[in-house]
CSV table of C-alpha atoms in Angstrom, one decimal:
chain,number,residue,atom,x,y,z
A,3,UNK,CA,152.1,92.3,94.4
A,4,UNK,CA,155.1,90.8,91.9
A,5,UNK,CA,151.6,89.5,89.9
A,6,UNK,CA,150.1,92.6,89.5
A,7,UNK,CA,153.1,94.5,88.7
A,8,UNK,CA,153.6,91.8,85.5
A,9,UNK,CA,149.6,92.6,84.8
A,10,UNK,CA,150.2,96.5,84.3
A,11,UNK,CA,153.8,96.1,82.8
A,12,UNK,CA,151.9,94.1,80.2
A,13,UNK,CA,149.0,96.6,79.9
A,14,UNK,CA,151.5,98.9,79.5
A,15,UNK,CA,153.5,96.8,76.6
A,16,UNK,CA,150.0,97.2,74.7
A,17,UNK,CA,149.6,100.3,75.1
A,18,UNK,CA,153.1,101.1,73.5
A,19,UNK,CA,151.7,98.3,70.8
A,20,UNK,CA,149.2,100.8,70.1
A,21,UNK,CA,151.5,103.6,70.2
A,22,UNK,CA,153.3,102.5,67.7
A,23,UNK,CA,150.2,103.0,65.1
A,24,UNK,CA,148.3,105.7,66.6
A,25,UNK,CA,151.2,108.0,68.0
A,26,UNK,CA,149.3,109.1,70.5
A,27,UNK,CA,150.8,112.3,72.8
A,28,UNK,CA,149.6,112.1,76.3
A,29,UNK,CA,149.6,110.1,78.7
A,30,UNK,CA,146.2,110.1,80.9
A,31,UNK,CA,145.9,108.5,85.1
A,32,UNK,CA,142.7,107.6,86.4
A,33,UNK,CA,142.4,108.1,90.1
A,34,UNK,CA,139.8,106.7,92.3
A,35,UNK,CA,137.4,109.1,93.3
A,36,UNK,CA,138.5,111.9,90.6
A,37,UNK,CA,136.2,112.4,87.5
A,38,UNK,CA,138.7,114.1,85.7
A,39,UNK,CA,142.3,112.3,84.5
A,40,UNK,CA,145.5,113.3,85.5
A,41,UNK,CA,147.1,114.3,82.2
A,42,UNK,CA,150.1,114.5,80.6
A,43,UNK,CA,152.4,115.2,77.8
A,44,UNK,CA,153.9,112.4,76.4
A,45,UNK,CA,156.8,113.6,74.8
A,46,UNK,CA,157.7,115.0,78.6
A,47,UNK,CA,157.7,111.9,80.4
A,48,UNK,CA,160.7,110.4,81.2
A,49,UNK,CA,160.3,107.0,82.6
A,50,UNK,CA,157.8,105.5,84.8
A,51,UNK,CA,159.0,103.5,87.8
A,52,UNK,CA,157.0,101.2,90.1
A,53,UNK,CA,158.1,101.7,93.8
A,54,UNK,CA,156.7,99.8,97.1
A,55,UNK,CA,157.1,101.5,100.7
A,56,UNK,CA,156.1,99.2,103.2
A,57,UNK,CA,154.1,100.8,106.2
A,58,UNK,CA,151.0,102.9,106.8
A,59,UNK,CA,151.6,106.7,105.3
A,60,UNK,CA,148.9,108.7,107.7
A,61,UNK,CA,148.4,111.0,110.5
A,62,UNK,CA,146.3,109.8,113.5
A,63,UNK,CA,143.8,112.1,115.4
A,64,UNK,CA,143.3,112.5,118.8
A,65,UNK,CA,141.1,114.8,120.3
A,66,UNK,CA,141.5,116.0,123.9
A,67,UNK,CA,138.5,118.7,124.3
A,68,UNK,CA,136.1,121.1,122.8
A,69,UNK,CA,135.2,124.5,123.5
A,70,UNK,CA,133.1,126.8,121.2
A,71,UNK,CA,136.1,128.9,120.4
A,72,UNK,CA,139.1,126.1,119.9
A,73,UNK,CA,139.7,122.1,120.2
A,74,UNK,CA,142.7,120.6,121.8
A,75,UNK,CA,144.1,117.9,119.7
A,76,UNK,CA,147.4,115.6,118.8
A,77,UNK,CA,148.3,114.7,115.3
A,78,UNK,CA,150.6,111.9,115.3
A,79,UNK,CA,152.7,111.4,111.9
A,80,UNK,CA,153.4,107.7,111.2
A,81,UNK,CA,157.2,107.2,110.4
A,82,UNK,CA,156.4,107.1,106.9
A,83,UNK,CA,154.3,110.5,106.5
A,84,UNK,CA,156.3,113.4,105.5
A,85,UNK,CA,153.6,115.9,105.4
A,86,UNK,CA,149.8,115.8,105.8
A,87,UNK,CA,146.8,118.0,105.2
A,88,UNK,CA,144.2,118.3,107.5
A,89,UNK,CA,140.2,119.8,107.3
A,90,UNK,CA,136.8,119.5,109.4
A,91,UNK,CA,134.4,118.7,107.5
A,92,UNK,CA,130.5,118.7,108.6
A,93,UNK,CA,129.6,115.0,108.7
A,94,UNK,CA,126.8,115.0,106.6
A,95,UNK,CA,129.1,115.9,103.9
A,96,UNK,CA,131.8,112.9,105.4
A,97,UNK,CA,129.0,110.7,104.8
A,98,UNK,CA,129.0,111.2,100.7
A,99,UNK,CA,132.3,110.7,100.1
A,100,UNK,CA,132.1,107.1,100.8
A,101,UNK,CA,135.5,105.9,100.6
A,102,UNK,CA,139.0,106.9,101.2
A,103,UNK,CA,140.0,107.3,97.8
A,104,UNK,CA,136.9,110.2,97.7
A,105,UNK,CA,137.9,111.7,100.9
A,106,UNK,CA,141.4,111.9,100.2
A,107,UNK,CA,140.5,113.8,96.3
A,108,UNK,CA,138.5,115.7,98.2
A,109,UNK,CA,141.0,117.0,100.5
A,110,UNK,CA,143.8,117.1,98.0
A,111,UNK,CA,141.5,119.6,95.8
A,112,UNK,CA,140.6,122.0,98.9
A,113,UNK,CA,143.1,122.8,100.6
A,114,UNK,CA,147.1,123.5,99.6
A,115,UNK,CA,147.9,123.8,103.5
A,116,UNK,CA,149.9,121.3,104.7
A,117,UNK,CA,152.0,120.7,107.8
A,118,UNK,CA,155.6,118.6,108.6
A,119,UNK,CA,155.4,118.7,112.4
A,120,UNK,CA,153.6,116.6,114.7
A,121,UNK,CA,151.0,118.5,117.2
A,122,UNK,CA,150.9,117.4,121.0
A,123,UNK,CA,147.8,118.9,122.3
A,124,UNK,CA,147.6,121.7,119.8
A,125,UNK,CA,145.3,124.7,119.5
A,126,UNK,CA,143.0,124.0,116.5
A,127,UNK,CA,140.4,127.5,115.6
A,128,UNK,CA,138.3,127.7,113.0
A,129,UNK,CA,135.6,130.0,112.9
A,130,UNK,CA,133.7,128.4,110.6
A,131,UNK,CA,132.9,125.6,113.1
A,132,UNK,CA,129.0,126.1,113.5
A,133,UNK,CA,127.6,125.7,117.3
A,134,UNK,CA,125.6,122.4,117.8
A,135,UNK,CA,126.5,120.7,115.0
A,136,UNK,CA,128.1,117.4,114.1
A,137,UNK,CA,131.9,117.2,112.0
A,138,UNK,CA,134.5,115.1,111.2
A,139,UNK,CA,138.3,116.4,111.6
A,140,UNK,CA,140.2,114.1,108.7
A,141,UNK,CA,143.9,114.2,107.7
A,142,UNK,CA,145.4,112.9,104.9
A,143,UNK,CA,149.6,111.4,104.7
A,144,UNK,CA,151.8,112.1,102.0
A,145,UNK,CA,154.8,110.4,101.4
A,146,UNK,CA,158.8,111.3,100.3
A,147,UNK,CA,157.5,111.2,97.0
A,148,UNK,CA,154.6,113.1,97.6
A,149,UNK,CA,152.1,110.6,97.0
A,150,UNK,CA,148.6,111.2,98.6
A,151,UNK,CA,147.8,108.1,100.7
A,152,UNK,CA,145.6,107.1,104.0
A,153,UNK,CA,143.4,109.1,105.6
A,154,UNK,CA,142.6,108.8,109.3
A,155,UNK,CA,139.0,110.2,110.7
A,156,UNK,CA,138.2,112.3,114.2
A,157,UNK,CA,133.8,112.4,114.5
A,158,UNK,CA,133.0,115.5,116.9
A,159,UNK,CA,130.2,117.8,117.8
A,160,UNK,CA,131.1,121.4,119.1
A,161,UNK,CA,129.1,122.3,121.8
A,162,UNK,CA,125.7,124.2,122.1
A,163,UNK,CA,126.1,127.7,122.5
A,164,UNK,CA,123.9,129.3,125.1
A,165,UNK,CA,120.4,131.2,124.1
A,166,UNK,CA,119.3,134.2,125.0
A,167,UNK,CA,116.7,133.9,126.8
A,168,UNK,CA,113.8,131.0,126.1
A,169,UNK,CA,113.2,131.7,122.5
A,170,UNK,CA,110.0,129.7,121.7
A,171,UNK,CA,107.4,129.5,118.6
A,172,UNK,CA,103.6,128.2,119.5
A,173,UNK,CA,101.9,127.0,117.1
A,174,UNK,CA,98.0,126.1,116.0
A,175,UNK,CA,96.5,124.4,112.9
A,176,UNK,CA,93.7,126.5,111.9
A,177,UNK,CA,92.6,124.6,108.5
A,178,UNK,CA,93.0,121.7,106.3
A,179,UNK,CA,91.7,120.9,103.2
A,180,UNK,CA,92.5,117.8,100.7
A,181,UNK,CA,95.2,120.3,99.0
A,182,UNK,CA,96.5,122.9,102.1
A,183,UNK,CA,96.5,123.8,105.3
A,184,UNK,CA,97.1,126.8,107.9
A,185,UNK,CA,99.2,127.4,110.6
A,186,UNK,CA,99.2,130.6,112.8
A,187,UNK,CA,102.9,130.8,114.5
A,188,UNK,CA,103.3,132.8,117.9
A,189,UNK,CA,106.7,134.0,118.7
A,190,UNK,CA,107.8,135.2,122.3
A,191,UNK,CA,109.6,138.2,123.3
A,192,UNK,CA,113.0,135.8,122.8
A,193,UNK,CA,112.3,135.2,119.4
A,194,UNK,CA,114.5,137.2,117.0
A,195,UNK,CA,113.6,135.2,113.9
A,196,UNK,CA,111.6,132.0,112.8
A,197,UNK,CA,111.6,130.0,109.6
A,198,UNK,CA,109.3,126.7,109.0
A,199,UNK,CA,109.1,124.5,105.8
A,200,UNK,CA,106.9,120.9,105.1
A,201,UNK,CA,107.6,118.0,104.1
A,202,UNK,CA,106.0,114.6,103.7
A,203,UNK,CA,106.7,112.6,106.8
A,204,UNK,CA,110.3,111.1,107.0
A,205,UNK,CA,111.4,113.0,104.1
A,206,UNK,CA,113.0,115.8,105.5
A,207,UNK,CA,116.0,114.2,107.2
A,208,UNK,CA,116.6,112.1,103.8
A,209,UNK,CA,116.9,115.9,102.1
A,210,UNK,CA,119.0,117.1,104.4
A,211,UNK,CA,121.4,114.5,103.5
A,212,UNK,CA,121.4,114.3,99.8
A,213,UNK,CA,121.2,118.3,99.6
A,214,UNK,CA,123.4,119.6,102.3
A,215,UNK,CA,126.4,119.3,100.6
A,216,UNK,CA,125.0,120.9,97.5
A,217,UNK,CA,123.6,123.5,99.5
A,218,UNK,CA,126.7,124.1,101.9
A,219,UNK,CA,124.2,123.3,104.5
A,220,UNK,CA,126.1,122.1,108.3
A,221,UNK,CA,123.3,121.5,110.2
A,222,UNK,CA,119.5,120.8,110.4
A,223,UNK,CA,118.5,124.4,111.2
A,224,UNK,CA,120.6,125.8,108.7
A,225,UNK,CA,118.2,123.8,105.4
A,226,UNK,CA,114.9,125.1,107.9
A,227,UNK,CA,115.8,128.5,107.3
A,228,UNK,CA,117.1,128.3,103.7
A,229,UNK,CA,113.7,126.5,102.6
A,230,UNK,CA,111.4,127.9,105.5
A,231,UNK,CA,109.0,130.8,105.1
A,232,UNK,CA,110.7,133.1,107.2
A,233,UNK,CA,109.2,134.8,110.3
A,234,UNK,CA,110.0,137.6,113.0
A,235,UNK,CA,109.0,139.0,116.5
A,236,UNK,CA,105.0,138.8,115.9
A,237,UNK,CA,102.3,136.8,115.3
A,238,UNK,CA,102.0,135.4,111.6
A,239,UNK,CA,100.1,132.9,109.7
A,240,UNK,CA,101.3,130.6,106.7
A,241,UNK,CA,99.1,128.6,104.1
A,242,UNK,CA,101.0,125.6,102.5
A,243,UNK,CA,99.0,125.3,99.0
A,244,UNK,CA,99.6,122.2,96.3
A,245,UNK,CA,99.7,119.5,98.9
A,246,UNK,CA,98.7,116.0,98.7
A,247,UNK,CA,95.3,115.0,99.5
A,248,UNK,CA,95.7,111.9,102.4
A,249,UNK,CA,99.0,112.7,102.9
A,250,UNK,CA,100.8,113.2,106.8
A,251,UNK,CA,103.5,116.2,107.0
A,252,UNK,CA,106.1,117.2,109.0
A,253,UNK,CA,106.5,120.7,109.7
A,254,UNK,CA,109.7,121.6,111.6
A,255,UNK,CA,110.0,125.1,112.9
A,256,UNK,CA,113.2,126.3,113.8
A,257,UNK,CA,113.0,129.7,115.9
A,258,UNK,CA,116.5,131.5,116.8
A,259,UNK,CA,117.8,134.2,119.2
A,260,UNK,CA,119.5,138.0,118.8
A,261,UNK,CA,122.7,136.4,118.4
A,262,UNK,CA,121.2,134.2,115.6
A,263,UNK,CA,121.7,130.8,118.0
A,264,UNK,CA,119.4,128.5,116.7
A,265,UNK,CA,116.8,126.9,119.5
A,266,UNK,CA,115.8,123.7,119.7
A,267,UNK,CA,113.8,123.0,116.3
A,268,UNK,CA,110.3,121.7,116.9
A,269,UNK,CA,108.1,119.6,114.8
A,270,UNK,CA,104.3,119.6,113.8
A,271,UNK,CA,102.5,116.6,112.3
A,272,UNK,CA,99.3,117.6,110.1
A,273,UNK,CA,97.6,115.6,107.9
A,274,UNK,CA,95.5,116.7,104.5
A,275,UNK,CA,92.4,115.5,103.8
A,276,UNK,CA,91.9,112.5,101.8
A,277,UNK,CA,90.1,110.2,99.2
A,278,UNK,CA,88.2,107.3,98.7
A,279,UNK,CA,88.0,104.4,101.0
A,280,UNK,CA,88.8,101.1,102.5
A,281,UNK,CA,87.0,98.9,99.4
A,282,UNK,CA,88.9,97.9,96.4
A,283,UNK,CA,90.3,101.1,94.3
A,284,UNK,CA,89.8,100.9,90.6
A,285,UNK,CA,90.0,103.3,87.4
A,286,UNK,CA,87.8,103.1,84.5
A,287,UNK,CA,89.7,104.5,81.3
A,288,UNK,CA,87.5,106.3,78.8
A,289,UNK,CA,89.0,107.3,75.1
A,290,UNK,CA,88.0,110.7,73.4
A,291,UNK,CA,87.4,111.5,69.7
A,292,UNK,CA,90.8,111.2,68.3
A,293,UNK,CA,91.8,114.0,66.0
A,294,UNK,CA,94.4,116.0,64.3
A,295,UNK,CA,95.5,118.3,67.6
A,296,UNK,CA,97.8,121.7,67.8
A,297,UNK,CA,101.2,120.6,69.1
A,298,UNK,CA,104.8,122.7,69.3
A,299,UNK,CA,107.1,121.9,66.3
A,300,UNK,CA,109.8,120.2,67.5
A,301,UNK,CA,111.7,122.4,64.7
A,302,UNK,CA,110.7,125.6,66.2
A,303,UNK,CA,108.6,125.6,69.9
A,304,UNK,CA,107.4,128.8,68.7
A,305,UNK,CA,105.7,127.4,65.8
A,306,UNK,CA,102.5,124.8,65.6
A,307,UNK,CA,101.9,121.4,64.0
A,308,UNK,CA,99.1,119.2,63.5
A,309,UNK,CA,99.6,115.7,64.8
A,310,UNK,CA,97.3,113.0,65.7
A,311,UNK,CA,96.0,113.4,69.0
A,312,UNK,CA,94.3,110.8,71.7
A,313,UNK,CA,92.1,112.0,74.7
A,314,UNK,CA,92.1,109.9,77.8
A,315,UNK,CA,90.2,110.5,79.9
A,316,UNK,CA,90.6,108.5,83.8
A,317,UNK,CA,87.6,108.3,86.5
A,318,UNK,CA,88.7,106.8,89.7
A,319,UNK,CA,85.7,105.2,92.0
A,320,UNK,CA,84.5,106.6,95.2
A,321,UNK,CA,87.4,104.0,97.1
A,322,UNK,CA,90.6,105.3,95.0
A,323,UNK,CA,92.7,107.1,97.2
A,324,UNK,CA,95.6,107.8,94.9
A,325,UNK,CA,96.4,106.3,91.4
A,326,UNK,CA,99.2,106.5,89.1
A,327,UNK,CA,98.9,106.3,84.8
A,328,UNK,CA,101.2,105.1,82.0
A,329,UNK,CA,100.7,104.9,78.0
A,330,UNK,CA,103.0,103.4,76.3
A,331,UNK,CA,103.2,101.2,72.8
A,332,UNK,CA,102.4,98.2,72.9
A,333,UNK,CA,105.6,96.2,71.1
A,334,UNK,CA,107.3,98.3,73.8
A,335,UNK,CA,105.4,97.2,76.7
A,336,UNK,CA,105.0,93.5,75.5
A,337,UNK,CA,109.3,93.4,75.6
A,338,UNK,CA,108.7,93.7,79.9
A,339,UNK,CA,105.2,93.6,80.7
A,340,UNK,CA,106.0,92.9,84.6
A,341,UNK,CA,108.7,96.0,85.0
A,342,UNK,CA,106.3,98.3,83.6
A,343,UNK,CA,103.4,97.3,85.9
A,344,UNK,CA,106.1,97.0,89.2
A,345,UNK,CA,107.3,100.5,88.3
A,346,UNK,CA,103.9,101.9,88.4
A,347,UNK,CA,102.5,100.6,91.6
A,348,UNK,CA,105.2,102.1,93.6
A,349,UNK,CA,106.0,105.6,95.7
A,350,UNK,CA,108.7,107.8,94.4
A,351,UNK,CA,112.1,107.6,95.2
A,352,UNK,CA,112.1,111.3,96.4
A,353,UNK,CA,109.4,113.8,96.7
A,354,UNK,CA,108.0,114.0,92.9
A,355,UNK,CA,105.0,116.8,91.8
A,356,UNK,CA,102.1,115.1,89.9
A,357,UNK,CA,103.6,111.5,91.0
A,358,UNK,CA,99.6,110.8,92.0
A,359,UNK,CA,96.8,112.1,90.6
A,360,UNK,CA,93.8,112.0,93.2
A,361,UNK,CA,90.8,113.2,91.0
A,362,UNK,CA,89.0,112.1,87.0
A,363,UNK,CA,91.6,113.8,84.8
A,364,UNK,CA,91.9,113.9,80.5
A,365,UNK,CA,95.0,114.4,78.7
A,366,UNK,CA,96.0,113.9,75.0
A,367,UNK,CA,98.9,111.9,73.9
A,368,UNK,CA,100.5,112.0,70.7
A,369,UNK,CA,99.9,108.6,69.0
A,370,UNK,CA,100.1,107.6,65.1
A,371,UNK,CA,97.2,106.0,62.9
A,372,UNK,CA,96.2,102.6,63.8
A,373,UNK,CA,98.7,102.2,66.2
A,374,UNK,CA,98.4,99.6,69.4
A,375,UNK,CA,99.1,101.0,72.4
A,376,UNK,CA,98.6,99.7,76.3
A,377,UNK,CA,97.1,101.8,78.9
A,378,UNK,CA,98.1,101.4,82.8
A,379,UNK,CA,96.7,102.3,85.6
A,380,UNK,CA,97.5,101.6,89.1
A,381,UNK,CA,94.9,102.9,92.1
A,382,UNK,CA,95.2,102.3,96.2
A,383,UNK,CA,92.7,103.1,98.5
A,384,UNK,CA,92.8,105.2,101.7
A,385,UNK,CA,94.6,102.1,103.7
A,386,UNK,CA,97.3,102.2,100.8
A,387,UNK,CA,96.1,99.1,99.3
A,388,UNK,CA,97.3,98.7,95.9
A,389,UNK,CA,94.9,97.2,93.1
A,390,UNK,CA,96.0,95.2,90.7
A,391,UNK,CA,97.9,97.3,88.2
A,392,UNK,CA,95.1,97.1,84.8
A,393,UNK,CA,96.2,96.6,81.7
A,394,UNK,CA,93.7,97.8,78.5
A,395,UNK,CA,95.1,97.4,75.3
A,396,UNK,CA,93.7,100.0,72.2
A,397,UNK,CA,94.1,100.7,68.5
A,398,UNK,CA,94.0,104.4,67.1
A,399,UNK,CA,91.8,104.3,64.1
A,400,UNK,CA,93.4,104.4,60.4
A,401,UNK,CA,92.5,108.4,60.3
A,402,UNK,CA,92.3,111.4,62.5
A,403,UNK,CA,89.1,112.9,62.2
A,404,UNK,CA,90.2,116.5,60.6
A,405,UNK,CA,88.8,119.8,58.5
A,406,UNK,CA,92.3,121.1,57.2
A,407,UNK,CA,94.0,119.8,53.9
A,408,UNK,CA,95.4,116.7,54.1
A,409,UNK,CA,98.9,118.4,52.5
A,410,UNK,CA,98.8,120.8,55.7
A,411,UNK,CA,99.0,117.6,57.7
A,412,UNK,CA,102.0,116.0,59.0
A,413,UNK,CA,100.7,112.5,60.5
A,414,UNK,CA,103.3,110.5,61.4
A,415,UNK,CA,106.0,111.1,64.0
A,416,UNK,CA,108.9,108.2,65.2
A,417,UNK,CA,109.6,107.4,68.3
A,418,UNK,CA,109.0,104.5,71.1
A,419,UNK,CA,107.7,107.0,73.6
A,420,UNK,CA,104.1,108.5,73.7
A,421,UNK,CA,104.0,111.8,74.2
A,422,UNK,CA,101.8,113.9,76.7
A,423,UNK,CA,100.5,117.0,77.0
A,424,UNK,CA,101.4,117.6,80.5
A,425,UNK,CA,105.4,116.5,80.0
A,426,UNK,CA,107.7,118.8,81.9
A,427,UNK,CA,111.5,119.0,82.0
A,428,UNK,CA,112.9,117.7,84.5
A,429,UNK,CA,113.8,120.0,86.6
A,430,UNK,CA,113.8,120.5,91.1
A,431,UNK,CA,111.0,122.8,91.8
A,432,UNK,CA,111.6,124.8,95.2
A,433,UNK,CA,109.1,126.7,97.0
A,434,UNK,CA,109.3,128.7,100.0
A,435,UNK,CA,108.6,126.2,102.7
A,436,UNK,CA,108.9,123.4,101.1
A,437,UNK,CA,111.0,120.4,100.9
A,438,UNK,CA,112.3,120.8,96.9
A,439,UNK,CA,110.2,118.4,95.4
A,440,UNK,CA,111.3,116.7,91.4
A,441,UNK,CA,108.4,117.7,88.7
A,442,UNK,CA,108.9,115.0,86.1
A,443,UNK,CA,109.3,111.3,86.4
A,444,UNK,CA,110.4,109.2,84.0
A,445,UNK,CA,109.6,105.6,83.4
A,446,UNK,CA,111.5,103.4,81.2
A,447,UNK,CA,110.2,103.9,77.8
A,448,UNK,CA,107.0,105.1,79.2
A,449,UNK,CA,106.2,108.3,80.7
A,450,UNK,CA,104.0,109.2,83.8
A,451,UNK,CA,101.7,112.4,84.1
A,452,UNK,CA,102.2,116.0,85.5
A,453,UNK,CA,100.1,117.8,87.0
């Protein structure tokens, strides 16, 4: 401890050093966990004093019962806490904030209640405590300086609360198709309400846990609904469009009752059709006429310039299944020809629109005069065998073919990316019933398609 103390009393001695020529006027604290500095003016400091308290500053939890209304509980002060704050927080939110210093921002920031007493099987409400689902009572310790220090952690679940009645949803899979399919719903007299939303299989429960705690969502049902197409009382029948050819999805249904008590939430598998076959997948790259082509000023968007312009056209064989594409220069790709080609024969990280393209596509790139570039493609075949990634390496000619005035014709651009026609921002696109999926994808310094 003595060393460290000599470490920061030195840092500090160098910062006074710099002082000394920059006469700087505040004086800024990182904390752990906090984005934003603690800051300061400098001329309103005083002193600043290094102090040591030996023993653990915290409250400890102990919970007794659990009814749907109130939990018992005793919070235990150590000898050194002289006040503590205290929260439930749904656990899937616990779960982000990894590490003490995290939780104990977090709770700082939130609430300004705090308590001096220690509670022997005390009455905790809170009305905000959701039926069925999972939390984590934390407190945090301050000390007789009022410094914010451990926090102690209390998992629970508050009961189920009973249904009226047997609400229940029956389903049946009417269609599929490569892109969609159908599902009729069948609510019984129970049923006050229904939502049900897709996603690709095992995705769901990863959403729910990176987007609850931007969404405020406490439980499962609760992102169902929010995404879901929503239901009532009668018969209905939902299409899910813009699917994945060859792809299995989840579809989880969660039906609740007149008091809005969420029944257990069910889940359908379906499966679109798919595309090619067991053999060995491969795409055959085809180049258009390349040309002088319309694209958006970068000056003005509303405004039209005419840059060089390369059609590519891709034609996957009858046993491609799925394929992904990449154009990029090639001095660019030469500096790490093997991340480029591991990056493209991989799935996304998170449900990604146009990540695949299933079907012969063109697009046009923007691409100077007699430039090398390297096209990639990367095709698996219905067993989700991946190819070899392919490499084809091309040079535009030395002129776009053209009829306007070579004056009217800016021909040269600079930059290390190519870019596509089909480039989006990036952006989360959310659809009724639908887990949100991302719309652009970006590889490093290469880009992949849209659809």
């Amino acid at each position: 401890m003595k060393k460290l103390y000599t470490l920061f009393l030195a840092a500090l001695m160098g910062v006074g050093a710099a002082t000394a020529q920059t006469n700087p006027d505040r004086v800024l604290i990182w904390h752990k966990g906090n984005s934003q500095p603690q800051s300061l003016l400098a001329e309103r400091v005083d002193s600043i004093t290094f102090m040591q308290k030996e023993g653990r500053v915290a409250t400890d939890i102990e919970i007794h019962s659990i009814t749907l209304d109130s939990l018992i509980v005793s919070l235990t002060p150590t000898e050194q806490c002289f006040r503590f704050k205290l929260m439930c927080l749904p656990e899937v939110l616990a779960n982000r904030l990894t590490d003490d210093a995290a939780l104990a921002n977090y709770i700082d920031q939130k609430t300004d209640v705090s308590y001096t007493e220690a509670f022997k099987n005390g009455i905790l409400k809170d009305p905000s405590l959701e039926p069925d689902t999972k939390y984590v009572m934390v407190t945090l310790g301050f000390d007789n300086w009022n410094t914010a220090c451990s926090v102690a952690r209390a998992p629970f679940q508050m009961p189920k609360r009973p249904l009226v009645g047997s609400p229940k949803v029956e389903t049946d899979i009417v269609n599929t198709t490569h892109t969609e399919f159908t599902i009729d719903f069948y609510p019984n007299e129970d049923v006050a309400g229904f939502a049900a939303v897709a996603g690709g299989k095992g995705e769901m429960q990863k959403q729910y846990e990176q987007f609850a705690p931007m969404f405020g969502f406490k439980n499962f049902g609760q992102m169902v609904e929010m995404w879901g197409f929503k239901g009532g009382n009668e018969s209905v029948g939902n299409t899910w469009n813009r699917m994945d050819p060859g792809t299995e999805y989840e579809v989880f249904v969660q039906a609740w009752d007149s008091n809005h008590t969420y029944a257990p939430c069910d889940t359908i598998t379906v499966k679109t059709l798919g595309y090619g076959g067991e053999g060995v997948a491969e795409i055959n790259v085809e180049l258009g006429t390349y040309y002088l082509g319309e694209w958006p000023s970068e000056e003005d968007p509303n405004q039209t310039v005419l840059l060089p312009t390369q059609p590519i056209k891709y034609i996957p064989n009858d046993q491609t299944a799925r394929y992904r594409t990449n154009v990029v220069l090639d001095s660019v790709f030469n500096k790490d020809p093997e991340g480029f080609k591991k990056d493209l024969a991989m799935d996304p990280p998170m449900p990604t629109v146009g990540w695949y393209q299933y079907e012969a596509f063109e697009n046009e790139y923007l691409i100077n005069p007699n430039t090398k570039f390297v096209v990639l493609t990367a095709p698996r075949n219905s067993l989700g065998t991946w190819s070899e990634v392919k490499v084809e390496r091309f040079t535009t000619p030395a002129e776009p073919q053209s009829e306007a005035k070579p004056a009217a014709t800016p021909m040269f651009f600079k930059s290390e990316l190519i870019k596509s026609r089909e480039i989006k921002n990036k952006t989360i696109y959310i659809e009724a019933g639908k887990v949100p999926n991302f719309n652009f994808y970006q590889q490093k310094k290469g880009l992949t398609l849209t659809r």
